[in-house]
Short mmCIF file of N, CA and C and ligand atoms in Angstrom, two decimals:
data_model
loop_
_atom_site.label_atom_id
_atom_site.label_comp_id
_atom_site.label_asym_id
_atom_site.label_seq_id
_atom_site.Cartn_x
_atom_site.Cartn_y
_atom_site.Cartn_z
N UNK U 1 0.66 -1.72 0.18
CA UNK U 1 0.10 0.00 0.17
C UNK U 1 0.66 0.84 0.23
N UNK U 2 -0.16 2.53 -0.52
CA UNK U 2 1.15 3.52 -0.54
C UNK U 2 1.07 3.95 1.09
N UNK U 3 1.80 5.24 1.26
CA UNK U 3 2.45 5.07 2.78
C UNK U 3 2.19 6.40 3.44
N UNK U 4 0.84 7.35 1.87
CA UNK U 4 1.04 8.13 2.36
C UNK U 4 -0.13 8.36 3.12
N UNK U 5 0.13 9.89 3.49
CA UNK U 5 -0.74 10.37 4.77
C UNK U 5 -2.03 10.04 4.82
N UNK U 6 -2.91 10.12 3.53
CA UNK U 6 -3.88 9.69 3.58
C UNK U 6 -4.43 8.12 4.35
N UNK U 7 -3.34 7.06 3.45
CA UNK U 7 -3.02 6.00 4.07
C UNK U 7 -3.24 6.03 5.19
N UNK U 8 -2.17 6.52 5.81
CA UNK U 8 -1.50 6.51 7.28
C UNK U 8 -2.85 6.63 7.75
N UNK U 9 -3.82 7.88 7.49
CA UNK U 9 -4.69 8.16 8.15
C UNK U 9 -5.83 7.09 8.28
N UNK U 10 -6.16 6.22 7.31
CA UNK U 10 -7.09 5.63 7.42
C UNK U 10 -6.80 4.27 8.51
N UNK U 11 -5.38 4.00 8.62
CA UNK U 11 -4.13 2.89 9.58
C UNK U 11 -4.60 3.74 10.19
N UNK U 12 -4.22 4.70 10.96
CA UNK U 12 -4.89 5.25 12.72
C UNK U 12 -5.91 5.23 13.00
N UNK U 13 -7.48 5.35 12.31
CA UNK U 13 -8.65 5.04 12.24
C UNK U 13 -8.33 3.77 12.69
N UNK U 14 -7.95 2.81 11.83
CA UNK U 14 -8.30 0.91 12.42
C UNK U 14 -7.49 1.19 13.47
N UNK U 15 -7.00 1.79 13.79
CA UNK U 15 -5.84 1.28 15.10
C UNK U 15 -6.59 1.99 16.04
N UNK U 16 -7.29 2.81 15.99
CA UNK U 16 -8.06 3.47 17.26
C UNK U 16 -9.60 2.78 17.33
N UNK U 17 -9.99 2.19 16.28
CA UNK U 17 -10.87 0.72 16.71
C UNK U 17 -10.79 0.02 17.38
N UNK U 18 -9.24 -0.35 16.94
CA UNK U 18 -8.88 -1.43 17.40
C UNK U 18 -8.50 -1.37 19.35
N UNK U 19 -7.66 -0.17 19.53
CA UNK U 19 -7.44 0.09 20.90
C UNK U 19 -8.94 0.36 21.37
N UNK U 20 -10.23 0.71 21.26
CA UNK U 20 -11.22 0.92 21.83
C UNK U 20 -12.34 -0.49 21.56
N UNK U 21 -11.92 -1.52 20.86
CA UNK U 21 -12.73 -2.53 20.94
C UNK U 21 -12.54 -3.10 22.76
N UNK U 22 -13.39 -4.13 22.59
CA UNK U 22 -13.52 -4.98 23.76
C UNK U 22 -12.73 -6.16 24.20
N UNK U 23 -11.50 -6.44 23.61
CA UNK U 23 -11.31 -7.51 23.54
C UNK U 23 -9.81 -7.54 24.51
N UNK U 24 -9.31 -8.16 24.87
CA UNK U 24 -8.51 -8.60 26.44
C UNK U 24 -6.97 -7.12 26.00
N UNK U 25 -6.49 -6.69 26.62
CA UNK U 25 -5.26 -6.07 26.57
C UNK U 25 -4.21 -6.15 25.68
N UNK U 26 -3.86 -7.84 25.91
CA UNK U 26 -2.51 -7.88 25.27
C UNK U 26 -3.48 -8.23 23.70
N UNK U 27 -4.93 -8.75 23.57
CA UNK U 27 -4.99 -9.59 22.50
C UNK U 27 -5.47 -7.10 22.08
N UNK U 28 -5.19 -6.34 22.07
CA UNK U 28 -5.38 -5.74 21.26
C UNK U 28 -4.04 -5.05 21.07
N UNK U 29 -3.08 -5.29 21.80
CA UNK U 29 -1.93 -4.91 21.44
C UNK U 29 -1.37 -6.05 20.23
N UNK U 30 -1.66 -7.11 20.78
CA UNK U 30 -1.27 -7.78 19.46
C UNK U 30 -1.40 -7.55 18.12
N UNK U 31 -2.88 -6.93 18.44
CA UNK U 31 -3.74 -7.09 16.28
C UNK U 31 -2.97 -5.90 16.35
N UNK U 32 -2.80 -4.61 17.12
CA UNK U 32 -2.11 -3.43 16.57
C UNK U 32 -0.92 -3.13 15.96
N UNK U 33 0.13 -4.99 16.59
CA UNK U 33 1.08 -5.09 15.86
C UNK U 33 0.97 -6.30 14.45
N UNK U 34 -0.40 -6.72 14.51
CA UNK U 34 -0.15 -7.57 13.40
C UNK U 34 -0.87 -6.71 12.26
N UNK U 35 -1.86 -5.35 12.02
CA UNK U 35 -2.13 -4.34 11.61
C UNK U 35 -0.92 -3.93 10.71
N UNK U 36 -0.26 -3.24 11.99
CA UNK U 36 0.86 -2.14 11.43
C UNK U 36 1.61 -3.42 10.25
N UNK U 37 2.03 -4.21 10.59
CA UNK U 37 2.96 -4.81 9.72
C UNK U 37 2.97 -5.81 8.41
N UNK U 38 1.62 -5.99 8.53
CA UNK U 38 0.80 -6.35 7.70
C UNK U 38 0.14 -5.43 6.49
N UNK U 39 0.12 -4.08 6.87
CA UNK U 39 -0.35 -2.79 6.10
C UNK U 39 0.94 -2.10 5.64
N UNK U 40 1.93 -2.50 6.13
CA UNK U 40 3.09 -0.99 5.74
C UNK U 40 4.05 -1.74 5.33
N UNK U 41 4.82 -1.97 4.46
CA UNK U 41 5.67 -2.87 3.36
C UNK U 41 7.08 -2.56 4.60
N UNK U 42 7.39 -1.33 4.96
CA UNK U 42 9.03 -1.24 5.25
C UNK U 42 8.26 -1.30 6.94
N UNK U 43 7.76 -1.61 7.34
CA UNK U 43 7.43 -2.52 9.10
C UNK U 43 7.52 -3.85 8.95
N UNK U 44 9.15 -3.89 9.28
CA UNK U 44 9.15 -5.94 8.99
C UNK U 44 8.96 -6.03 10.84
N UNK U 45 9.17 -5.46 11.51
CA UNK U 45 8.68 -6.80 12.71
C UNK U 45 8.45 -5.09 14.16
N UNK U 46 7.65 -5.88 14.14
CA UNK U 46 6.33 -4.81 15.61
C UNK U 46 6.20 -5.27 16.29
N UNK U 47 6.74 -4.72 17.71
CA UNK U 47 6.38 -5.21 18.69
C UNK U 47 5.97 -4.28 19.51
N UNK U 48 5.60 -4.34 21.18
CA UNK U 48 5.78 -3.69 22.66
C UNK U 48 6.54 -4.14 23.25
N UNK U 49 7.29 -3.21 23.81
CA UNK U 49 8.26 -4.06 25.12
C UNK U 49 7.23 -3.24 26.89
N UNK U 50 7.18 -4.37 27.72
CA UNK U 50 6.11 -3.48 28.59
C UNK U 50 6.89 -3.38 30.03
N UNK U 51 6.92 -2.04 30.88
CA UNK U 51 7.54 -2.63 32.23
C UNK U 51 7.01 -3.73 33.08
N UNK U 52 7.12 -4.26 34.16
CA UNK U 52 6.54 -5.11 34.73
C UNK U 52 5.95 -4.45 35.90
N UNK U 53 4.62 -4.18 36.50
CA UNK U 53 4.61 -3.89 37.64
C UNK U 53 5.62 -3.57 39.01
N UNK U 54 6.29 -5.12 38.91
CA UNK U 54 6.92 -5.69 40.21
C UNK U 54 8.85 -4.96 39.72
N UNK U 55 8.73 -4.95 38.99
CA UNK U 55 10.31 -4.76 38.34
C UNK U 55 10.62 -3.28 37.62
N UNK U 56 11.86 -2.69 38.61
CA UNK U 56 12.01 -1.09 37.73
C UNK U 56 13.27 -1.84 36.56
N UNK U 57 13.52 -0.44 35.38
CA UNK U 57 13.58 -0.10 34.98
C UNK U 57 14.72 -1.59 33.56
N UNK U 58 13.42 -2.12 33.50
CA UNK U 58 13.26 -3.17 32.88
C UNK U 58 11.97 -3.14 32.11
N UNK U 59 12.59 -3.78 30.47
CA UNK U 59 11.70 -3.90 28.97
C UNK U 59 11.37 -5.14 28.72
N UNK U 60 10.30 -5.76 29.35
CA UNK U 60 10.40 -7.22 28.66
C UNK U 60 8.94 -7.56 27.78
N UNK U 61 9.53 -8.16 26.95
CA UNK U 61 8.90 -7.98 25.14
C UNK U 61 6.99 -8.61 25.57
N UNK U 62 6.82 -7.63 24.72
CA UNK U 62 4.92 -8.49 24.88
C UNK U 62 4.59 -8.33 23.79
N UNK U 63 3.82 -8.47 23.30
CA UNK U 63 3.21 -8.68 21.66
C UNK U 63 3.72 -8.50 20.92
N UNK U 64 4.29 -9.25 20.15
CA UNK U 64 4.87 -8.75 19.03
C UNK U 64 4.44 -9.25 17.40
N UNK U 65 4.98 -8.96 16.28
CA UNK U 65 4.49 -9.35 14.93
C UNK U 65 5.75 -9.49 14.01
N UNK U 66 6.52 -10.62 14.10
CA UNK U 66 7.31 -10.64 13.11
C UNK U 66 8.36 -11.93 13.04
N UNK U 67 9.23 -11.92 13.09
CA UNK U 67 10.53 -12.68 13.78
C UNK U 67 11.17 -12.98 14.74
N UNK U 68 10.92 -14.28 15.55
CA UNK U 68 11.03 -14.24 16.89
C UNK U 68 12.38 -13.48 17.44
N UNK U 69 12.51 -12.76 18.82
CA UNK U 69 13.57 -12.43 19.00
C UNK U 69 14.04 -12.51 20.21
N UNK U 70 15.61 -13.33 20.37
CA UNK U 70 15.83 -13.24 21.90
C UNK U 70 16.01 -12.38 22.71
N UNK U 71 16.02 -11.29 22.57
CA UNK U 71 16.56 -9.94 23.43
C UNK U 71 15.04 -9.80 23.99
N UNK U 72 14.01 -10.54 24.68
CA UNK U 72 13.04 -10.34 25.53
C UNK U 72 13.29 -9.71 26.80
N UNK U 73 13.96 -9.35 27.88
CA UNK U 73 14.86 -8.19 28.41
C UNK U 73 15.41 -7.81 27.82
N UNK U 74 15.35 -6.49 28.62
CA UNK U 74 16.26 -5.14 27.77
C UNK U 74 16.11 -4.16 29.16
N UNK U 75 17.54 -3.93 29.81
CA UNK U 75 17.24 -3.02 30.34
C UNK U 75 17.62 -1.93 30.49
N UNK U 76 17.13 -0.69 31.00
CA UNK U 76 16.79 1.08 30.67
C UNK U 76 18.56 0.76 30.47
N UNK U 77 18.59 2.18 29.35
CA UNK U 77 19.80 1.94 28.78
C UNK U 77 20.86 1.42 27.54
N UNK U 78 20.15 0.39 27.73
CA UNK U 78 20.68 -0.84 27.20
C UNK U 78 20.40 -0.90 25.48
N UNK U 79 21.04 -0.26 25.01
CA UNK U 79 20.27 -0.82 23.23
C UNK U 79 19.50 0.56 22.97
N UNK U 80 18.65 0.33 21.70
CA UNK U 80 18.44 1.61 20.84
C UNK U 80 16.33 1.80 22.37
N UNK U 81 16.08 -0.02 22.79
CA UNK U 81 14.84 0.38 23.17
C UNK U 81 15.58 1.06 24.70
N UNK U 82 16.22 0.61 25.23
CA UNK U 82 16.35 0.90 26.58
C UNK U 82 17.26 2.60 26.57
N UNK U 83 17.82 3.38 25.43
CA UNK U 83 17.82 4.54 25.57
C UNK U 83 16.30 5.26 25.83
N UNK U 84 15.63 5.21 24.46
CA UNK U 84 14.26 5.29 24.38
C UNK U 84 13.13 5.69 25.86
N UNK U 85 13.77 4.62 26.94
CA UNK U 85 13.30 4.25 28.30
C UNK U 85 13.58 5.04 29.08
N UNK U 86 15.07 5.29 28.57
CA UNK U 86 15.77 6.59 30.00
C UNK U 86 15.07 7.79 29.59
N UNK U 87 15.45 8.43 28.14
CA UNK U 87 15.22 9.66 27.54
C UNK U 87 13.95 9.71 27.66
N UNK U 88 12.84 8.97 27.47
CA UNK U 88 11.53 9.14 27.78
C UNK U 88 10.93 9.89 26.10
N UNK U 89 11.79 9.75 25.14
CA UNK U 89 10.98 10.09 23.91
C UNK U 89 11.52 9.61 22.76
N UNK U 90 10.81 9.46 21.74
CA UNK U 90 11.43 8.72 20.65
C UNK U 90 12.71 8.85 20.20
N UNK U 91 12.88 7.65 19.49
CA UNK U 91 14.07 7.42 18.88
C UNK U 91 14.22 6.78 17.68
N UNK U 92 14.66 7.35 16.65
CA UNK U 92 15.05 6.89 15.53
C UNK U 92 16.15 6.75 14.87
N UNK U 93 16.88 5.39 14.63
CA UNK U 93 17.83 5.28 13.92
C UNK U 93 17.93 5.08 12.47
N UNK U 94 18.28 5.86 11.95
CA UNK U 94 18.34 5.88 10.41
C UNK U 94 19.45 4.93 10.21
N UNK U 95 20.28 4.48 10.59
CA UNK U 95 21.11 2.99 10.39
C UNK U 95 21.64 2.78 11.40
N UNK U 96 21.19 1.40 11.43
CA UNK U 96 21.40 0.36 12.75
C UNK U 96 23.27 0.18 13.01
N UNK U 97 23.60 0.42 11.52
CA UNK U 97 25.33 -0.47 11.63
C UNK U 97 26.36 0.94 12.14
N UNK U 98 25.69 2.22 11.87
CA UNK U 98 26.00 3.28 12.51
C UNK U 98 25.88 3.63 14.22
N UNK U 99 24.70 2.85 14.44
CA UNK U 99 24.63 2.82 16.13
C UNK U 99 25.41 2.25 17.38
N UNK U 100 26.03 2.85 18.04
CA UNK U 100 27.30 2.09 18.70
C UNK U 100 26.63 1.41 19.73
N UNK U 101 25.25 1.72 20.81
CA UNK U 101 24.55 0.98 21.86
C UNK U 101 23.53 1.05 20.67
N UNK U 102 23.52 -0.31 20.31
CA UNK U 102 22.22 -1.31 19.45
C UNK U 102 22.14 -2.36 20.16
N UNK U 103 20.98 -3.52 20.29
CA UNK U 103 21.21 -4.67 20.82
C UNK U 103 20.75 -5.67 18.76
N UNK U 104 21.69 -5.95 18.02
CA UNK U 104 21.25 -6.63 16.96
C UNK U 104 20.24 -7.72 17.40
N UNK U 105 18.54 -7.99 16.67
CA UNK U 105 17.90 -8.65 16.68
C UNK U 105 17.67 -9.80 15.67
N UNK U 106 18.59 -9.58 14.57
CA UNK U 106 18.27 -9.56 13.10
C UNK U 106 19.68 -9.09 11.87
N UNK U 107 19.96 -9.85 11.57
CA UNK U 107 21.40 -8.85 10.52
C UNK U 107 20.38 -8.08 9.48
N UNK U 108 19.36 -8.42 9.11
CA UNK U 108 18.46 -7.96 7.62
C UNK U 108 18.46 -6.43 8.50
N UNK U 109 17.83 -6.27 9.87
CA UNK U 109 17.43 -5.23 10.08
C UNK U 109 18.33 -4.16 9.52
N UNK U 110 17.76 -2.46 8.82
CA UNK U 110 18.52 -2.08 8.57
C UNK U 110 18.43 -0.47 9.63
N UNK U 111 17.48 -0.11 10.10
CA UNK U 111 16.79 1.65 10.14
C UNK U 111 15.96 0.56 11.69
N UNK U 112 15.32 1.44 12.54
CA UNK U 112 14.90 1.37 14.21
C UNK U 112 13.97 2.77 14.37
N UNK U 113 12.65 2.13 15.16
CA UNK U 113 12.29 3.46 15.99
C UNK U 113 11.39 3.02 17.36
N UNK U 114 12.25 3.70 18.27
CA UNK U 114 11.42 3.08 19.47
C UNK U 114 10.18 4.60 20.24
N UNK U 115 9.07 4.44 20.18
CA UNK U 115 8.41 5.10 20.98
C UNK U 115 7.58 4.45 21.96
N UNK U 116 8.55 5.28 23.36
CA UNK U 116 7.64 4.79 24.77
C UNK U 116 6.26 5.46 25.30
N UNK U 117 5.76 4.34 25.87
CA UNK U 117 4.34 4.58 26.50
C UNK U 117 4.76 5.00 27.25
N UNK U 118 4.32 6.17 27.98
CA UNK U 118 3.94 7.03 29.25
C UNK U 118 2.63 6.95 29.53
N UNK U 119 3.16 6.94 31.10
CA UNK U 119 1.94 7.36 31.55
C UNK U 119 2.06 8.04 32.84
N UNK U 120 1.54 9.13 33.53
CA UNK U 120 1.71 10.02 34.33
C UNK U 120 3.13 10.67 34.25
N UNK U 121 3.57 10.42 33.17
CA UNK U 121 5.22 10.88 32.85
C UNK U 121 6.09 9.96 33.47
N UNK U 122 5.86 8.67 33.01
CA UNK U 122 6.66 6.95 33.76
C UNK U 122 6.34 6.26 32.49
N UNK U 123 7.78 5.78 32.22
CA UNK U 123 7.76 4.89 30.99
C UNK U 123 7.03 3.71 31.40
N UNK U 124 6.35 2.99 31.02
CA UNK U 124 5.56 1.61 31.55
C UNK U 124 5.57 1.05 29.83
N UNK U 125 6.26 1.35 28.86
CA UNK U 125 6.71 0.34 28.13
C UNK U 125 6.81 1.36 27.02
N UNK U 126 7.13 0.44 25.70
CA UNK U 126 7.53 1.09 24.41
C UNK U 126 6.73 0.15 22.98
N UNK U 127 6.82 0.71 21.88
CA UNK U 127 6.39 0.24 20.64
C UNK U 127 7.51 0.38 19.81
N UNK U 128 7.98 -0.79 19.55
CA UNK U 128 9.52 -1.18 18.60
C UNK U 128 9.31 -1.59 17.47
N UNK U 129 9.68 -0.77 16.28
CA UNK U 129 9.61 -1.15 14.76
C UNK U 129 10.76 -1.41 14.85
N UNK U 130 11.06 -2.12 14.07
CA UNK U 130 12.29 -2.70 12.55
C UNK U 130 11.70 -2.87 11.32
N UNK U 131 12.87 -1.93 10.54
CA UNK U 131 13.16 -1.85 9.46
C UNK U 131 13.72 -2.97 8.38
N UNK U 132 13.58 -3.77 6.94
CA UNK U 132 14.95 -4.09 6.50
C UNK U 132 15.65 -2.81 5.90
N UNK U 133 14.15 -1.65 5.57
CA UNK U 133 15.15 -0.66 4.40
C UNK U 133 15.87 0.18 5.40
N UNK U 134 17.51 0.80 5.04
CA UNK U 134 17.55 1.52 5.52
C UNK U 134 17.32 2.92 5.71
N UNK U 135 16.72 4.02 6.19
CA UNK U 135 16.36 5.20 6.92
C UNK U 135 14.79 5.13 6.75
N UNK U 136 13.94 4.21 7.22
CA UNK U 136 12.40 3.62 6.59
C UNK U 136 11.31 4.80 7.41
N UNK U 137 12.28 5.22 8.37
CA UNK U 137 11.21 5.66 9.15
C UNK U 137 11.04 7.54 9.19
N UNK U 138 10.38 7.73 8.57
CA UNK U 138 10.28 9.45 8.08
C UNK U 138 9.54 10.74 9.44
N UNK U 139 9.32 11.19 9.28
CA UNK U 139 8.24 12.24 10.31
C UNK U 139 6.75 11.33 10.19
N UNK U 140 6.26 11.27 8.88
CA UNK U 140 4.79 10.90 8.98
C UNK U 140 4.73 9.40 10.08
N UNK U 141 5.70 8.86 9.70
CA UNK U 141 5.76 6.90 10.27
C UNK U 141 5.99 7.95 12.19
N UNK U 142 6.60 7.97 12.48
CA UNK U 142 6.87 8.91 13.30
C UNK U 142 5.19 9.60 14.31
N UNK U 143 5.19 10.19 13.78
CA UNK U 143 3.25 10.81 13.91
C UNK U 143 2.57 9.92 13.97
N UNK U 144 2.47 8.88 13.09
CA UNK U 144 1.51 7.59 13.47
C UNK U 144 1.49 7.27 14.80
N UNK U 145 2.96 6.44 14.47
CA UNK U 145 3.33 5.36 15.87
C UNK U 145 2.94 6.17 17.18
N UNK U 146 3.61 7.55 17.13
CA UNK U 146 3.59 8.28 18.23
C UNK U 146 1.77 8.72 18.54
N UNK U 147 1.04 8.87 18.29
CA UNK U 147 -0.50 8.39 18.52
C UNK U 147 -1.09 6.62 19.00
N UNK U 148 -0.69 6.21 18.07
CA UNK U 148 -0.90 4.85 18.60
C UNK U 148 -0.54 4.03 20.08
N UNK U 149 0.91 4.91 20.31
CA UNK U 149 1.57 4.38 21.71
C UNK U 149 0.71 5.25 22.63
N UNK U 150 0.37 6.45 22.05
CA UNK U 150 -0.25 7.31 23.40
C UNK U 150 -1.98 6.46 23.54
N UNK U 151 -2.21 5.69 22.22
CA UNK U 151 -3.61 5.21 22.44
C UNK U 151 -3.56 4.31 23.72
N UNK U 152 -2.37 3.70 23.33
CA UNK U 152 -1.83 2.05 23.35
C UNK U 152 -1.51 1.66 24.98
N UNK U 153 -1.24 3.41 25.48
CA UNK U 153 -0.50 3.31 26.99
C UNK U 153 -1.63 3.83 27.85
N UNK U 154 -2.86 3.56 27.22
CA UNK U 154 -4.16 3.91 27.60
C UNK U 154 -4.81 3.51 28.65
N UNK U 155 -4.15 1.68 27.92
CA UNK U 155 -5.02 0.74 27.94
C UNK U 155 -4.28 0.14 29.35
N UNK U 156 -3.53 0.54 30.10
CA UNK U 156 -2.95 0.31 31.40
C UNK U 156 -3.36 1.18 32.39
N1 SME O 1 17.32 -3.20 18.55
C1 SME O 1 16.64 -3.26 20.01
C2 SME O 1 16.04 -4.38 20.15
C3 SME O 1 15.10 -5.21 19.99
S1 SME O 1 14.84 -5.84 18.81
O1 SME O 1 14.55 -5.11 17.67
C4 SME O 1 13.56 -6.66 18.43
C5 SME O 1 17.72 -2.49 21.07
O2 SME O 1 18.78 -1.94 20.07
O3 SME O 1 17.13 -1.92 21.74
#
């Protein structure tokens, strides 16, 4: 599909329908991952990392769509995910091969975006996307994913 703003508008509308549905939280987060990965050709891996209620400063792999990863637990500060959690801000890495603080999940991955889920200013999780395309994540992607992450954070 085209990833122009009209297509992203429709995708966001579908994400809002999922978020406001009656299924359980895990099911809704999984459906979001599947929707994004199936509909946007340059989204090759889409997943949520969640901060457990009884543990601080660690991200644990939640629902995801794409190849399985062995990186099921990531400490704050480690890799792109850990950095986004520490900074409480979206991190975009246009070329993962140039990134020093990076945890490789697959050699095919060339670029990544990580969007924190915030609740009352506290990081409760993250939406993480990998692409096999270099420099795959532009402002339209960031805008869409930040809106979806904001909606997902309201489920907690
Ligand atoms: N690349 C991430 C690790 C998670 S995988 O992309 C699924 C990082 O550097 O934190």
